[in-house]
Backbone as numpy.savetxt, mean C-alpha at the origin, in Angstrom:
# Nx Ny Nz CAx CAy CAz Cx Cy Cz
-20.30 4.38 -1.63 -20.27 5.00 -0.31 -21.55 5.79 -0.11
-22.58 5.09 0.23 -23.86 5.74 0.46 -24.43 5.26 1.77
-25.43 5.97 2.28 -26.07 5.56 3.52 -26.02 6.65 4.55
-26.16 6.25 5.81 -26.18 7.20 6.90 -24.81 7.83 7.12
-24.84 9.03 7.69 -23.61 9.73 8.03 -22.82 8.92 9.05
-21.54 8.72 8.78 -20.68 8.01 9.72 -19.63 8.97 10.25
-19.34 8.83 11.53 -18.35 9.69 12.17 -17.18 8.83 12.66
-15.98 9.38 12.50 -14.77 8.71 12.96 -13.98 9.69 13.82
-13.27 9.19 14.81 -12.44 10.09 15.63 -11.27 10.62 14.83
-10.68 11.74 15.25 -9.50 12.28 14.55 -8.37 11.26 14.50
-7.55 11.40 13.48 -6.41 10.50 13.30 -5.18 11.18 13.90
-4.72 10.70 15.05 -3.62 11.35 15.74 -2.25 10.83 15.38
-2.17 9.56 14.97 -0.88 8.94 14.63 -0.96 8.34 13.24
-0.05 8.77 12.38 0.01 8.29 11.01 1.39 7.69 10.78
1.43 6.53 10.14 2.70 5.85 9.83 2.87 5.78 8.32
4.03 6.22 7.84 4.41 6.07 6.44 5.52 5.04 6.38
5.29 3.95 5.67 6.27 2.87 5.59 6.78 2.69 4.17
8.06 2.44 4.05 8.69 2.13 2.77 9.63 0.97 2.95
9.97 0.31 1.85 10.91 -0.79 1.94 10.31 -2.06 2.49
8.99 -2.20 2.44 8.38 -3.48 2.80 8.95 -4.57 1.89
9.15 -4.21 0.63 9.97 -5.00 -0.28 11.24 -4.18 -0.55
12.36 -4.74 -0.20 13.60 -3.96 -0.13 14.12 -3.42 -1.44
13.64 -3.94 -2.57 14.12 -3.45 -3.87 13.10 -2.53 -4.55
12.07 -2.10 -3.81 11.12 -1.12 -4.33 11.49 0.24 -3.74
12.27 1.00 -4.51 13.01 2.12 -3.94 12.22 3.42 -3.83
11.04 3.50 -4.41 10.28 4.74 -4.30 9.98 5.07 -2.85
9.39 4.11 -2.13 9.08 4.32 -0.72 10.31 4.46 0.14
11.35 3.70 -0.20 12.61 3.79 0.56 13.17 5.20 0.49
13.18 5.76 -0.72 13.75 7.11 -0.88 12.89 8.16 -0.20
11.57 8.01 -0.25 10.70 8.97 0.43 10.97 8.95 1.93
11.03 7.76 2.50 11.22 7.63 3.94 12.61 8.10 4.37
13.62 7.79 3.57 15.00 8.10 3.95 15.37 9.56 3.72
14.85 10.16 2.66 15.41 11.42 2.21 14.48 12.63 2.37
13.22 12.41 2.69 12.36 13.56 2.94 12.41 13.91 4.42
12.58 15.18 4.70 12.67 15.61 6.09 11.34 15.34 6.79
11.42 15.08 8.08 10.22 14.79 8.85 9.25 15.96 8.83
9.79 17.19 8.75 8.93 18.36 8.71 8.03 18.35 7.47
8.54 17.81 6.37 7.79 17.77 5.12 6.55 16.89 5.25
6.60 15.92 6.16 5.51 14.97 6.30 4.59 15.28 7.47
4.87 16.33 8.20 4.06 16.67 9.37 2.94 17.63 8.99
1.86 17.53 9.76 0.75 18.46 9.67 0.36 18.87 11.09
-0.30 20.01 11.28 -0.56 20.50 12.65 -1.38 19.57 13.53
-2.32 18.81 12.93 -3.28 18.08 13.77 -2.88 16.64 14.08
-1.76 16.17 13.55 -1.36 14.79 13.82 0.15 14.63 13.68
0.63 13.50 14.16 2.06 13.18 14.09 2.28 12.09 13.05
3.26 12.31 12.19 3.62 11.32 11.17 4.93 10.65 11.56
4.91 9.33 11.63 6.11 8.54 11.84 6.48 7.85 10.53
7.76 7.54 10.36 8.21 6.80 9.18 9.00 5.58 9.62
9.01 4.58 8.76 9.77 3.37 9.07 10.20 2.69 7.77
11.42 2.17 7.76 11.85 1.22 6.73 11.42 -0.15 7.22
10.43 -0.72 6.56 9.80 -1.93 7.08 10.73 -3.12 7.11
11.52 -3.28 6.05 12.41 -4.44 5.94 13.84 -3.94 5.75
14.49 -3.54 6.84 15.81 -2.89 6.70 16.89 -3.80 6.13
16.87 -5.08 6.45 17.91 -5.97 5.91 17.76 -6.13 4.40
16.54 -6.33 3.94 16.32 -6.47 2.50 16.65 -5.17 1.77
16.31 -4.04 2.39 16.61 -2.74 1.78 18.12 -2.53 1.67
18.84 -2.89 2.71 20.30 -2.74 2.69 20.93 -3.58 1.59
20.39 -4.76 1.35 20.95 -5.65 0.34 20.36 -5.40 -1.06
19.31 -4.61 -1.14 18.71 -4.32 -2.42 17.93 -5.49 -3.00
17.33 -6.30 -2.13 16.56 -7.45 -2.57 15.13 -7.33 -2.05
14.22 -8.08 -2.65 12.81 -8.01 -2.26 12.62 -8.49 -0.83
13.31 -9.55 -0.45 13.12 -10.15 0.86 14.37 -10.93 1.25
14.46 -11.27 2.52 15.57 -12.09 3.00 15.17 -13.56 3.02
14.11 -13.89 3.72 13.66 -15.28 3.82 12.29 -15.51 3.18
11.39 -14.56 3.35 10.04 -14.70 2.84 9.43 -13.32 2.67
8.29 -13.24 2.01 7.66 -11.95 1.70 7.10 -11.33 2.98
7.69 -10.20 3.41 7.23 -9.54 4.63 5.76 -9.18 4.53
5.29 -8.80 3.34 3.91 -8.36 3.20 2.91 -9.51 3.18
3.36 -10.69 3.51 2.48 -11.85 3.70 2.65 -12.41 5.11
3.28 -11.65 5.99 3.62 -12.14 7.32 2.76 -11.54 8.43
1.65 -10.93 8.08 0.83 -10.28 9.10 -0.53 -10.97 9.26
-0.57 -12.26 8.98 -1.78 -13.02 9.22 -1.97 -13.21 10.72
-3.20 -13.52 11.11 -3.48 -13.75 12.53 -2.63 -14.91 13.06
-2.43 -15.91 12.22 -1.64 -17.07 12.65 -0.21 -16.68 12.96
0.40 -15.88 12.08 1.80 -15.49 12.30 1.92 -14.52 13.46
1.03 -13.54 13.53 1.11 -12.55 14.60 0.81 -13.18 15.97
0.21 -14.35 15.98 -0.06 -15.04 17.23 1.09 -15.91 17.70
2.17 -15.98 16.91 3.32 -16.81 17.29 4.13 -16.15 18.39
4.87 -16.96 19.10 5.88 -16.45 20.04 7.14 -16.13 19.25
7.85 -15.10 19.66 9.06 -14.71 18.96 10.14 -15.77 19.15
10.87 -16.03 18.08 11.94 -17.02 18.11 13.04 -16.59 17.15
14.28 -16.75 17.58 15.41 -16.41 16.71 15.51 -17.38 15.54
14.81 -18.50 15.62 14.83 -19.48 14.54 13.79 -19.19 13.47
12.91 -18.24 13.72 11.88 -17.89 12.73 12.52 -17.15 11.56
11.91 -17.21 10.37 12.41 -16.41 9.25 12.50 -14.95 9.64
13.46 -14.25 9.05 13.70 -12.86 9.43 12.43 -12.03 9.31
11.70 -12.18 8.21 10.51 -11.35 8.01 9.42 -11.65 9.03
9.35 -12.88 9.52 8.39 -13.19 10.58 8.78 -12.45 11.85
10.07 -12.46 12.19 10.53 -11.71 13.36 10.24 -10.23 13.20
10.46 -9.71 12.00 10.23 -8.29 11.76 8.74 -7.95 11.83
7.87 -8.84 11.32 6.43 -8.60 11.40 5.97 -8.52 12.84
6.48 -9.40 13.68 6.11 -9.37 15.10 6.58 -8.08 15.76
7.78 -7.62 15.37 8.31 -6.37 15.92 7.48 -5.17 15.48
7.13 -5.13 14.19 6.34 -4.01 13.68 4.95 -3.99 14.30
4.36 -5.16 14.47 3.03 -5.22 15.09 3.09 -4.79 16.55
4.16 -5.15 17.22 4.32 -4.74 18.61 4.54 -3.23 18.72
5.27 -2.65 17.77 5.61 -1.22 17.81 4.47 -0.33 17.36
3.77 -0.73 16.29 2.75 0.14 15.71 1.34 -0.41 15.87
1.20 -1.56 16.45 -0.11 -2.16 16.73 -0.36 -2.13 18.22
-0.76 -3.27 18.74 -1.12 -4.49 18.03 -2.38 -4.30 17.18
-2.46 -5.05 16.09 -3.59 -4.93 15.20 -4.89 -5.20 15.95
-5.87 -4.38 15.70 -7.17 -4.54 16.32 -7.29 -3.93 17.70
-6.21 -3.31 18.20 -6.25 -2.72 19.54 -6.41 -1.21 19.44
-6.79 -0.59 20.54 -6.92 0.87 20.57 -5.57 1.55 20.49
-4.49 0.80 20.73 -3.14 1.39 20.70 -2.55 1.42 19.28
-3.17 0.74 18.33 -2.64 0.70 16.97 -2.64 2.10 16.35
-1.70 2.35 15.45 -1.66 3.64 14.76 -2.98 3.85 14.02
-3.35 5.11 13.87 -4.66 5.42 13.30 -4.70 5.21 11.80
-3.58 5.46 11.11 -3.57 5.33 9.65 -2.18 4.92 9.21
-2.11 3.91 8.33 -0.83 3.49 7.74 -0.90 3.71 6.24
0.13 4.34 5.70 0.31 4.45 4.26 1.58 3.70 3.90
1.44 2.60 3.17 2.56 1.76 2.77 2.89 2.07 1.31
4.15 2.36 1.02 4.57 2.79 -0.31 5.24 1.65 -1.07
4.74 1.38 -2.26 5.24 0.26 -3.06 5.48 0.70 -4.49
6.26 -0.12 -5.21 6.44 0.02 -6.65 6.16 -1.31 -7.32
5.85 -1.24 -8.60 5.65 -2.44 -9.40 6.24 -2.20 -10.78
6.71 -3.28 -11.41 7.22 -3.15 -12.78 6.08 -3.07 -13.78
4.86 -3.41 -13.35 3.69 -3.28 -14.22 3.34 -1.81 -14.42
2.80 -1.51 -15.59 2.46 -0.11 -15.90 1.09 0.24 -15.34
0.97 0.16 -14.03 -0.28 0.49 -13.36 -0.48 2.00 -13.24
0.60 2.77 -13.43 0.60 4.19 -13.11 0.27 4.34 -11.62
-0.79 5.02 -11.27 -1.12 5.19 -9.85 -2.20 4.19 -9.46
-1.89 3.36 -8.48 -2.86 2.39 -7.98 -2.93 2.52 -6.47
-4.13 2.72 -5.96 -4.35 2.86 -4.53 -5.04 1.61 -4.03
-4.44 0.94 -3.06 -4.98 -0.30 -2.53 -5.55 -0.01 -1.15
-6.87 -0.08 -1.06 -7.56 0.17 0.21 -7.85 -1.16 0.88
-8.51 -1.08 2.02 -8.85 -2.29 2.73 -10.18 -2.83 2.25
-11.05 -3.14 3.18 -12.36 -3.64 2.82 -13.24 -2.52 2.28
-14.21 -2.86 1.44 -15.10 -1.82 0.92 -15.97 -1.19 2.00
-15.92 -1.71 3.21 -16.68 -1.12 4.32 -15.86 -0.12 5.12
-14.56 0.04 4.79 -13.74 1.04 5.48 -13.92 2.37 4.75
-14.99 3.07 5.11 -15.37 4.26 4.35 -14.35 5.39 4.51
-13.66 5.44 5.64 -12.67 6.50 5.82 -11.53 6.34 4.81
-11.01 5.12 4.69 -9.92 4.89 3.74 -10.39 5.09 2.31
-11.62 4.71 2.00 -12.15 4.91 0.66 -12.34 6.39 0.35
-12.75 7.17 1.34 -12.86 8.62 1.11 -11.48 9.21 0.83
-10.47 8.74 1.56 -9.11 9.23 1.31 -8.66 8.86 -0.10
-8.93 7.62 -0.51 -8.55 7.19 -1.86 -9.29 7.99 -2.92
-10.57 8.23 -2.68 -11.36 9.01 -3.63 -10.81 10.43 -3.76
-10.37 11.02 -2.66 -9.79 12.35 -2.71 -8.50 12.34 -3.54
-7.64 11.37 -3.30 -6.39 11.29 -4.08 -6.70 11.14 -5.55
-7.70 10.33 -5.86 -8.10 10.14 -7.25 -8.61 11.44 -7.86
-9.36 12.22 -7.08 -9.97 13.44 -7.61 -8.95 14.54 -7.90
-7.84 14.55 -7.16 -6.84 15.60 -7.35 -5.67 15.15 -8.21
-5.67 13.87 -8.59 -4.56 13.34 -9.40 -4.65 13.86 -10.83
-3.51 14.21 -11.38 -3.44 14.66 -12.77 -3.21 13.49 -13.72
-3.02 12.29 -13.16 -2.78 11.09 -13.94 -3.87 10.06 -13.62
-4.06 9.06 -14.49 -5.01 7.99 -14.15 -4.68 7.38 -12.79
-5.68 7.16 -12.00 -5.49 6.69 -10.63 -6.61 5.70 -10.32
-6.27 4.45 -10.12 -7.24 3.38 -9.93 -7.22 2.91 -8.47
-8.37 2.45 -8.01 -8.51 2.02 -6.62 -8.83 0.53 -6.60
-8.04 -0.20 -5.83 -8.24 -1.63 -5.65 -8.67 -1.86 -4.21
-9.71 -2.66 -4.01 -10.16 -3.00 -2.66 -10.06 -4.50 -2.46
-9.90 -4.91 -1.20 -9.84 -6.32 -0.86 -11.26 -6.90 -0.85
-11.36 -8.17 -1.08 -12.66 -8.82 -1.04 -13.17 -8.88 0.40
-14.49 -8.81 0.52 -15.11 -8.94 1.84 -14.73 -10.28 2.45
-14.48 -10.25 3.76 -14.13 -11.45 4.52 -12.76 -12.02 4.15
-11.99 -11.29 3.36 -10.63 -11.76 3.05 -9.76 -11.63 4.29
-8.95 -12.64 4.61 -8.10 -12.54 5.80 -7.02 -11.48 5.63
-6.71 -10.78 6.71 -5.67 -9.74 6.67 -4.30 -10.40 6.76
-3.37 -9.94 5.92 -2.03 -10.51 5.97 -0.94 -9.51 5.61
-1.29 -8.26 5.33 -0.31 -7.28 4.90 0.06 -6.32 6.03
1.19 -5.65 5.85 1.68 -4.71 6.86 0.64 -3.64 7.18
0.01 -3.08 6.16 -0.87 -1.93 6.41 -2.04 -2.28 7.32
-2.39 -3.56 7.40 -3.58 -3.94 8.17 -3.38 -3.90 9.67
-2.17 -3.59 10.15 -2.02 -3.43 11.60 -2.54 -2.07 12.06
-2.81 -1.15 11.13 -3.38 0.15 11.48 -4.90 0.08 11.52
-5.49 1.08 12.13 -6.96 1.15 12.17 -7.53 1.41 10.77
-6.86 2.26 10.03 -7.22 2.54 8.64 -5.92 2.53 7.84
-6.04 2.31 6.53 -4.79 2.13 5.78 -5.01 2.29 4.29
-3.89 2.54 3.61 -3.90 2.71 2.16 -2.49 2.42 1.66
-2.41 1.63 0.62 -1.14 1.41 -0.06 -1.11 2.24 -1.34
0.00 2.93 -1.55 0.22 3.64 -2.82 1.19 2.81 -3.63
0.71 2.26 -4.74 1.52 1.38 -5.60 1.73 2.09 -6.92
2.99 2.39 -7.24 3.31 3.18 -8.42 4.14 2.36 -9.41
3.81 2.48 -10.68 4.58 1.80 -11.70 4.43 2.52 -13.04
5.28 2.17 -14.01 6.24 1.08 -13.93 7.60 1.54 -13.40
8.16 0.74 -12.53 9.52 0.98 -12.06 10.16 -0.38 -11.78
11.28 -0.62 -12.40 11.95 -1.91 -12.24 12.52 -2.06 -10.83
12.63 -3.28 -10.33 13.21 -3.49 -9.00 14.64 -2.98 -8.94
14.98 -2.35 -7.84 16.36 -1.94 -7.60 16.76 -0.63 -8.24
15.81 0.08 -8.86 16.13 1.38 -9.46 15.13 2.40 -8.95
15.45 3.67 -9.16 14.54 4.75 -8.80 14.36 5.64 -10.02
13.10 5.91 -10.36 12.77 6.82 -11.45 12.26 8.12 -10.86
12.80 9.23 -11.33 12.43 10.52 -10.76 10.94 10.81 -10.91
10.37 10.46 -12.07 8.95 10.76 -12.28 8.08 9.92 -11.35
8.43 8.66 -11.17 7.66 7.79 -10.27 7.81 8.25 -8.83
9.03 8.63 -8.46 9.27 9.15 -7.10 8.42 10.41 -6.85
8.43 11.33 -7.81 7.68 12.58 -7.62 6.18 12.33 -7.53
5.67 11.40 -8.33 4.24 11.07 -8.25 3.90 10.43 -6.91
4.78 9.55 -6.42 4.57 8.93 -5.11 4.51 9.99 -4.03
5.47 10.91 -4.06 5.52 11.96 -3.05 4.29 12.87 -3.12
3.84 13.16 -4.34 2.64 13.99 -4.50 1.42 13.31 -3.90
1.24 12.02 -4.19 0.13 11.28 -3.60 0.20 11.29 -2.07
1.40 11.09 -1.55 1.56 11.06 -0.09 1.23 12.42 0.51
1.73 13.49 -0.09 1.44 14.82 0.42 -0.06 15.11 0.36
-0.71 14.69 -0.72 -2.16 14.88 -0.83 -2.90 14.08 0.23
-2.42 12.88 0.52 -3.05 12.07 1.57 -2.93 12.76 2.93
-1.74 13.26 3.24 -1.55 13.96 4.51 -2.42 15.21 4.59
-2.55 15.90 3.46 -3.44 17.08 3.42 -4.88 16.66 3.68
-5.30 15.51 3.11 -6.67 15.04 3.33 -6.90 14.72 4.81
-5.93 14.06 5.44 -6.07 13.74 6.87 -6.20 15.02 7.68
-5.44 16.06 7.31 -5.54 17.34 8.00 -6.94 17.93 7.83
-7.48 17.86 6.63 -8.84 18.33 6.39 -9.84 17.55 7.25
-9.68 16.25 7.27 -10.59 15.41 8.06 -10.52 15.76 9.54
-9.28 15.88 10.05 -9.11 16.15 11.48 -9.66 17.51 11.88
-9.69 18.45 10.96 -10.12 19.81 11.31 -11.59 20.07 10.96
-12.34 18.97 10.72 -13.78 19.10 10.66 -14.43 19.11 9.30
-13.66 18.88 8.24 -14.27 18.84 6.92 -15.20 17.62 6.82
-16.39 17.85 6.32 -17.35 16.76 6.13 -17.30 16.31 4.67
-17.10 15.01 4.47 -16.98 14.48 3.11 -18.29 13.79 2.74
-18.87 14.21 1.63 -20.17 13.72 1.22 -20.06 12.29 0.67
-21.14 11.55 0.85 -21.22 10.22 0.25 -21.17 10.35 -1.27
-20.53 9.39 -1.91 -20.38 9.44 -3.36 -20.07 8.06 -3.89
-20.29 7.89 -5.17 -19.90 6.63 -5.81 -18.45 6.72 -6.24
-17.74 5.61 -6.11 -16.35 5.56 -6.55 -16.10 4.21 -7.22
-15.43 4.24 -8.35 -15.14 3.00 -9.07 -13.95 2.31 -8.42
-14.16 1.05 -8.03 -13.11 0.26 -7.41 -12.98 -1.07 -8.15
-11.82 -1.66 -8.02 -11.56 -2.96 -8.63 -11.26 -3.98 -7.54
-11.61 -5.23 -7.80 -11.29 -6.35 -6.93 -10.51 -7.39 -7.72
-9.65 -8.14 -7.04 -8.96 -9.27 -7.66 -9.90 -10.47 -7.62
-10.25 -11.00 -8.77 -11.16 -12.15 -8.83 -10.41 -13.45 -9.08
-9.34 -13.39 -9.84 -8.56 -14.60 -10.09 -7.18 -14.21 -10.59
-6.27 -15.16 -10.51 -4.92 -14.98 -11.02 -4.77 -15.83 -12.28
-4.23 -15.22 -13.32 -4.09 -15.88 -14.61 -2.62 -16.11 -14.89
-2.25 -17.36 -15.10 -0.86 -17.69 -15.41 -0.60 -17.45 -16.89
0.68 -17.36 -17.26 1.06 -17.27 -18.66 0.70 -18.58 -19.37
0.38 -18.50 -20.65 0.24 -19.74 -21.43 1.57 -20.51 -21.42
1.47 -21.81 -21.30 2.68 -22.65 -21.24 2.52 -23.85 -22.15
3.67 -24.39 -22.59 3.63 -25.61 -23.39 3.59 -26.84 -22.49
3.67 -28.01 -23.08 3.53 -29.24 -22.31 4.66 -29.44 -21.31
5.77 -28.73 -21.50 6.89 -28.84 -20.56 6.91 -27.71 -19.56
5.90 -26.86 -19.59 5.79 -25.79 -18.62 6.48 -24.50 -19.00
7.02 -24.41 -20.23 7.70 -23.20 -20.66 6.68 -22.15 -21.10
6.93 -20.89 -20.75 6.04 -19.80 -21.14 6.09 -19.61 -22.65
4.91 -19.47 -23.26 4.83 -19.39 -24.72 4.26 -18.06 -25.22
4.09 -17.08 -24.34 3.54 -15.79 -24.74 4.08 -14.71 -23.82
3.95 -13.47 -24.26 4.31 -12.33 -23.42 3.08 -11.44 -23.27
3.17 -10.48 -22.37 2.06 -9.55 -22.18 1.86 -8.75 -23.47
0.62 -8.62 -23.88 0.29 -7.93 -25.13 0.69 -6.46 -25.05
1.13 -5.92 -26.17 1.61 -4.53 -26.21 0.53 -3.54 -25.81
-0.73 -3.85 -26.08 -1.81 -2.92 -25.71 -2.05 -2.89 -24.21
-1.47 -3.82 -23.48 -1.59 -3.81 -22.02 -0.37 -3.17 -21.36
0.53 -2.62 -22.14 1.64 -1.89 -21.54 1.15 -0.58 -20.92
-0.03 -0.15 -21.29 -0.74 0.94 -20.61 -2.09 0.38 -20.20
-2.74 1.08 -19.26 -4.02 0.60 -18.74 -5.11 0.81 -19.79
-5.58 -0.27 -20.37 -6.65 -0.22 -21.37 -7.68 -1.29 -21.03
-8.91 -0.89 -20.77 -9.96 -1.86 -20.47 -10.21 -2.74 -21.68
-10.35 -4.03 -21.43 -10.70 -5.02 -22.45 -9.62 -5.19 -23.51
-8.40 -4.79 -23.22 -7.31 -5.01 -24.18 -6.94 -6.48 -24.19
-6.37 -6.99 -25.31 -5.89 -8.38 -25.30 -4.88 -8.58 -24.18
-4.88 -9.78 -23.59 -4.00 -10.04 -22.46 -2.63 -10.53 -22.91
-2.59 -11.50 -23.86 -1.32 -12.10 -24.25 -1.06 -11.88 -25.73
0.23 -11.83 -26.08 0.69 -11.76 -27.46 1.47 -13.03 -27.74
1.00 -13.81 -28.71 1.64 -15.08 -29.03 2.61 -14.91 -30.18
């Protein structure tokens, strides 16, 4: 994050979403059980939403398809139909309510709350590396975190397809390890702390704090690696024990 000074307008509308995957209960519990006053700050309004209410009610990841893959330009350009998969209908509704994506009416900032069974600890997923506002927010969360906190950015020119991308700026807080369908108090508390710190940062930004350019370590997804398999397609290895925590250059598989 270097170069000329960039200015952004204040962020007046912030959306906190949970339950994009219905069995990731950290975000669900934050949205359902924290009072709205806890999430408000003087300079902006915070809204909350359970992104996939049917999946959340049933305690499953999805009903028909992955909601967090339903926000592509192709899908958002469809006409609404009762015959469409539930998550496609819900994506169109969310985009209509909190977007439309790319318009001046879209919410200013979206924070989408997720969990993973992987031991990522705190992982912040930002948008493109050119969204300096979101990267400054992620850098702030990283700087005040008492635990390891890694930042993942999308590749340049990657097509948008996730819920958070209907906002002008966005950040996903992905916390692990937490198994699907359960809630861990420590993971919940860390999620809430990150969210509160993010809202505090937005308040600082809105009230005139100038954030200096700085270097920040980010990660990109370069490829997906499948498990080793035998000739019949059966998995022949498990994740190596040294990768149960975040260790650079640790062995990947244990045979």
